[in-house]
Amino acid sequence: MAINKKIVLGSGKLYCTEFTDSLPEDSALEVDDNILGLISGGATLTYEPEFYTASDDLGIAVKKMITNENVTLQSGIMTWNGKTLAKLVNTGRVDESVAGKRTVKIGGVGNYDGKKYVLRFVHEDAVEGDIRITIVGSNEAGFEIAFTKDEETVIDAEFTAFPMDDDGTLIIYEEEDSTVTGTMS
């Protein structure tokens, strides 16, 4: 077995579009209109399983099972506008009825829209191959906007993943690798 020498360096692009019961094709999702915002500070995917272990008092008979899985995708969004904010909250409403002005109203539990989004982080690497991470989720961590005199305003978003299919898939991780032969492993 050959030693894997692939080193992943750098950030990427974060695409976002509303989830409508199936994942869009790469060519439909990975377009400029679907970029949530350019990233500052990278992106972090977190997978946290929860286990239950049943054991006798002596530790001879042991059985472990997974009881829950939590997935989050965090990213700092540096380029954003009101439409971006509306995707970060399930109570956001965008009004563009006045020329030259966009108004976003946020809040009111009665305005909860229940929308889920397809989020795809793409790390481009022309030498070793691109990486794509896809989840379906919504931002459940709220947001904070800090306007400071000497830094860009970055909104930190944390999207919580929901199952995207009948198998309960929470993450699709795809990597381009020239050594893959196309056979099942």
C-alpha positions as a Markdown table, in Angstrom:
| # | Residue | x | y | z |
|---|---|---|---|---|
| 1 | Met | 0.0 | 0.0 | 0.0 |
| 2 | Ala | 1.4 | 3.4 | -1.0 |
| 3 | Ile | 1.7 | 6.1 | 1.6 |
| 4 | Asn | -0.8 | 9.0 | 1.1 |
| 5 | Lys | 1.2 | 12.2 | 0.6 |
| 6 | Lys | -1.7 | 14.5 | -0.2 |
| 7 | Ile | -1.6 | 17.8 | 1.8 |
| 8 | Val | -4.7 | 20.0 | 1.8 |
| 9 | Leu | -3.8 | 23.7 | 1.9 |
| 10 | Gly | -6.1 | 26.7 | 1.7 |
| 11 | Ser | -9.7 | 27.6 | 1.9 |
| 12 | Gly | -12.5 | 27.5 | -0.7 |
| 13 | Lys | -15.9 | 28.7 | -1.8 |
| 14 | Leu | -19.2 | 28.2 | 0.0 |
| 15 | Tyr | -22.2 | 27.7 | -2.2 |
| 16 | Cys | -25.8 | 27.8 | -0.9 |
| 17 | Thr | -29.2 | 27.2 | -2.5 |
| 18 | Glu | -32.6 | 26.1 | -1.1 |
| 19 | Phe | -33.0 | 22.4 | -0.7 |
| 20 | Thr | -36.0 | 21.0 | -2.6 |
| 21 | Asp | -35.9 | 17.3 | -1.7 |
| 22 | Ser | -32.9 | 16.4 | -4.0 |
| 23 | Leu | -29.4 | 17.6 | -4.5 |
| 24 | Pro | -28.7 | 19.7 | -7.6 |
| 25 | Glu | -26.1 | 18.7 | -10.1 |
| 26 | Asp | -22.6 | 20.2 | -9.5 |
| 27 | Ser | -23.0 | 22.4 | -12.6 |
| 28 | Ala | -26.2 | 23.9 | -11.3 |
| 29 | Leu | -25.0 | 24.4 | -7.7 |
| 30 | Glu | -21.5 | 25.6 | -8.2 |
| 31 | Val | -22.3 | 28.9 | -10.0 |
| 32 | Asp | -21.5 | 32.5 | -8.8 |
| 33 | Asp | -25.1 | 33.3 | -8.1 |
| 34 | Asn | -25.1 | 30.6 | -5.4 |
| 35 | Ile | -22.0 | 31.7 | -3.5 |
| 36 | Leu | -23.2 | 32.5 | 0.0 |
| 37 | Gly | -20.3 | 34.9 | 0.4 |
| 38 | Leu | -16.5 | 34.8 | 0.1 |
| 39 | Ile | -14.9 | 33.2 | 3.1 |
| 40 | Ser | -12.6 | 34.7 | 5.7 |
| 41 | Gly | -11.1 | 32.3 | 8.3 |
| 42 | Gly | -11.8 | 29.1 | 6.4 |
| 43 | Ala | -14.5 | 26.6 | 6.9 |
| 44 | Thr | -14.7 | 23.8 | 9.5 |
| 45 | Leu | -16.8 | 20.6 | 9.2 |
| 46 | Thr | -17.5 | 18.9 | 12.6 |
| 47 | Tyr | -18.8 | 15.4 | 12.9 |
| 48 | Glu | -19.7 | 14.3 | 16.5 |
| 49 | Pro | -21.2 | 10.9 | 17.1 |
| 50 | Glu | -22.8 | 9.9 | 20.4 |
| 51 | Phe | -22.5 | 6.3 | 21.6 |
| 52 | Tyr | -24.2 | 4.2 | 24.2 |
| 53 | Thr | -22.2 | 1.4 | 25.8 |
| 54 | Ala | -23.9 | -1.5 | 27.6 |
| 55 | Ser | -21.5 | -3.4 | 29.9 |
| 56 | Asp | -21.6 | -5.9 | 32.7 |
| 57 | Asp | -19.9 | -4.9 | 35.9 |
| 58 | Leu | -16.7 | -6.8 | 35.0 |
| 59 | Gly | -16.4 | -5.4 | 31.5 |
| 60 | Ile | -16.6 | -8.8 | 29.9 |
| 61 | Ala | -19.8 | -8.4 | 28.0 |
| 62 | Val | -19.8 | -5.1 | 26.1 |
| 63 | Lys | -21.9 | -3.8 | 23.3 |
| 64 | Lys | -21.7 | -0.4 | 21.8 |
| 65 | Met | -24.0 | 1.4 | 19.5 |
| 66 | Ile | -24.2 | 4.8 | 17.9 |
| 67 | Thr | -27.3 | 6.7 | 19.2 |
| 68 | Asn | -27.0 | 10.1 | 17.5 |
| 69 | Glu | -24.8 | 12.1 | 15.0 |
| 70 | Asn | -24.3 | 15.8 | 15.0 |
| 71 | Val | -22.8 | 17.6 | 12.0 |
| 72 | Thr | -22.0 | 21.3 | 11.7 |
| 73 | Leu | -20.4 | 23.4 | 9.0 |
| 74 | Gln | -18.9 | 26.7 | 10.2 |
| 75 | Ser | -17.5 | 29.5 | 8.1 |
| 76 | Gly | -16.8 | 33.1 | 8.3 |
| 77 | Ile | -18.6 | 35.0 | 5.6 |
| 78 | Met | -16.8 | 38.2 | 4.6 |
| 79 | Thr | -18.8 | 39.3 | 1.5 |
| 80 | Trp | -22.5 | 39.5 | 2.3 |
| 81 | Asn | -25.7 | 41.5 | 2.0 |
| 82 | Gly | -29.3 | 41.4 | 3.1 |
| 83 | Lys | -30.1 | 38.4 | 1.0 |
| 84 | Thr | -27.2 | 36.5 | 2.8 |
| 85 | Leu | -28.7 | 37.4 | 6.2 |
| 86 | Ala | -32.1 | 36.0 | 5.1 |
| 87 | Lys | -30.4 | 32.6 | 4.5 |
| 88 | Leu | -28.8 | 32.7 | 7.9 |
| 89 | Val | -32.1 | 33.0 | 9.8 |
| 90 | Asn | -35.4 | 31.1 | 9.4 |
| 91 | Thr | -37.4 | 34.2 | 10.2 |
| 92 | Gly | -35.9 | 36.6 | 7.7 |
| 93 | Arg | -37.9 | 38.4 | 5.1 |
| 94 | Val | -36.4 | 40.4 | 2.2 |
| 95 | Asp | -38.2 | 43.3 | 0.7 |
| 96 | Glu | -36.8 | 44.9 | -2.5 |
| 97 | Ser | -40.0 | 46.8 | -3.5 |
| 98 | Val | -38.3 | 50.2 | -3.3 |
| 99 | Ala | -35.7 | 50.9 | -6.1 |
| 100 | Gly | -32.2 | 51.0 | -4.8 |
| 101 | Lys | -33.1 | 49.7 | -1.3 |
| 102 | Arg | -33.2 | 46.2 | 0.3 |
| 103 | Thr | -34.9 | 45.8 | 3.6 |
| 104 | Val | -34.5 | 42.6 | 5.7 |
| 105 | Lys | -36.8 | 42.0 | 8.6 |
| 106 | Ile | -35.6 | 39.4 | 11.1 |
| 107 | Gly | -37.5 | 37.9 | 13.9 |
| 108 | Gly | -41.0 | 36.8 | 15.0 |
| 109 | Val | -41.4 | 33.1 | 15.6 |
| 110 | Gly | -44.6 | 33.2 | 13.5 |
| 111 | Asn | -42.3 | 34.0 | 10.5 |
| 112 | Tyr | -40.4 | 30.7 | 10.8 |
| 113 | Asp | -40.1 | 29.4 | 7.2 |
| 114 | Gly | -38.5 | 26.0 | 8.0 |
| 115 | Lys | -36.2 | 26.3 | 4.9 |
| 116 | Lys | -33.2 | 24.0 | 4.6 |
| 117 | Tyr | -30.3 | 24.8 | 2.3 |
| 118 | Val | -27.8 | 22.7 | 0.3 |
| 119 | Leu | -24.4 | 23.9 | 1.4 |
| 120 | Arg | -21.4 | 23.0 | -0.6 |
| 121 | Phe | -17.8 | 23.9 | 0.3 |
| 122 | Val | -15.4 | 23.5 | -2.6 |
| 123 | His | -11.7 | 23.5 | -2.0 |
| 124 | Glu | -10.0 | 23.8 | -5.4 |
| 125 | Asp | -6.6 | 22.2 | -5.9 |
| 126 | Ala | -5.3 | 22.1 | -9.5 |
| 127 | Val | -2.4 | 19.8 | -8.5 |
| 128 | Glu | -3.9 | 17.2 | -6.2 |
| 129 | Gly | -7.6 | 17.5 | -7.0 |
| 130 | Asp | -10.6 | 19.3 | -5.7 |
| 131 | Ile | -12.6 | 18.5 | -2.5 |
| 132 | Arg | -16.3 | 19.0 | -2.1 |
| 133 | Ile | -18.2 | 18.8 | 1.1 |
| 134 | Thr | -22.0 | 18.9 | 0.9 |
| 135 | Ile | -24.6 | 19.1 | 3.7 |
| 136 | Val | -28.3 | 20.0 | 3.9 |
| 137 | Gly | -29.0 | 22.2 | 6.8 |
| 138 | Ser | -29.8 | 25.6 | 8.3 |
| 139 | Asn | -28.0 | 28.1 | 10.5 |
| 140 | Glu | -29.1 | 27.4 | 14.0 |
| 141 | Ala | -26.4 | 29.4 | 15.8 |
| 142 | Gly | -27.7 | 32.8 | 15.0 |
| 143 | Phe | -25.2 | 35.4 | 14.0 |
| 144 | Glu | -23.3 | 38.4 | 15.2 |
| 145 | Ile | -22.3 | 41.4 | 13.2 |
| 146 | Ala | -19.4 | 43.5 | 14.5 |
| 147 | Phe | -18.6 | 46.7 | 12.8 |
| 148 | Thr | -15.0 | 47.8 | 13.8 |
| 149 | Lys | -12.8 | 50.6 | 12.6 |
| 150 | Asp | -9.9 | 48.4 | 11.6 |
| 151 | Glu | -11.3 | 45.0 | 10.4 |
| 152 | Glu | -13.6 | 43.7 | 7.9 |
| 153 | Thr | -17.0 | 42.7 | 9.1 |
| 154 | Val | -17.3 | 38.9 | 9.0 |
| 155 | Ile | -20.4 | 36.9 | 9.9 |
| 156 | Asp | -19.7 | 33.6 | 11.5 |
| 157 | Ala | -22.3 | 31.1 | 10.4 |
| 158 | Glu | -22.8 | 27.6 | 11.8 |
| 159 | Phe | -25.0 | 25.3 | 9.8 |
| 160 | Thr | -26.5 | 22.2 | 11.4 |
| 161 | Ala | -26.9 | 19.3 | 9.0 |
| 162 | Phe | -30.2 | 17.4 | 8.5 |
| 163 | Pro | -30.5 | 14.0 | 6.7 |
| 164 | Met | -30.5 | 14.5 | 3.0 |
| 165 | Asp | -31.8 | 11.1 | 1.9 |
| 166 | Asp | -33.7 | 8.0 | 3.2 |
| 167 | Asp | -30.3 | 6.5 | 4.4 |
| 168 | Gly | -29.8 | 9.4 | 6.8 |
| 169 | Thr | -26.8 | 10.8 | 5.0 |
| 170 | Leu | -25.5 | 13.9 | 6.8 |
| 171 | Ile | -22.3 | 14.6 | 4.8 |
| 172 | Ile | -21.1 | 13.9 | 1.3 |
| 173 | Tyr | -17.4 | 14.2 | 1.0 |
| 174 | Glu | -16.0 | 13.9 | -2.5 |
| 175 | Glu | -12.4 | 14.2 | -3.5 |
| 176 | Glu | -10.7 | 14.1 | -6.9 |
| 177 | Asp | -7.9 | 11.4 | -6.9 |
| 178 | Ser | -6.2 | 10.1 | -10.0 |
| 179 | Thr | -5.4 | 6.8 | -8.2 |
| 180 | Val | -9.0 | 5.8 | -7.9 |
| 181 | Thr | -9.6 | 3.0 | -10.4 |
| 182 | Gly | -13.4 | 3.1 | -10.4 |
| 183 | Thr | -14.0 | -0.2 | -8.6 |
| 184 | Met | -15.9 | -0.7 | -5.4 |
| 185 | Ser | -13.6 | -1.1 | -2.3 |
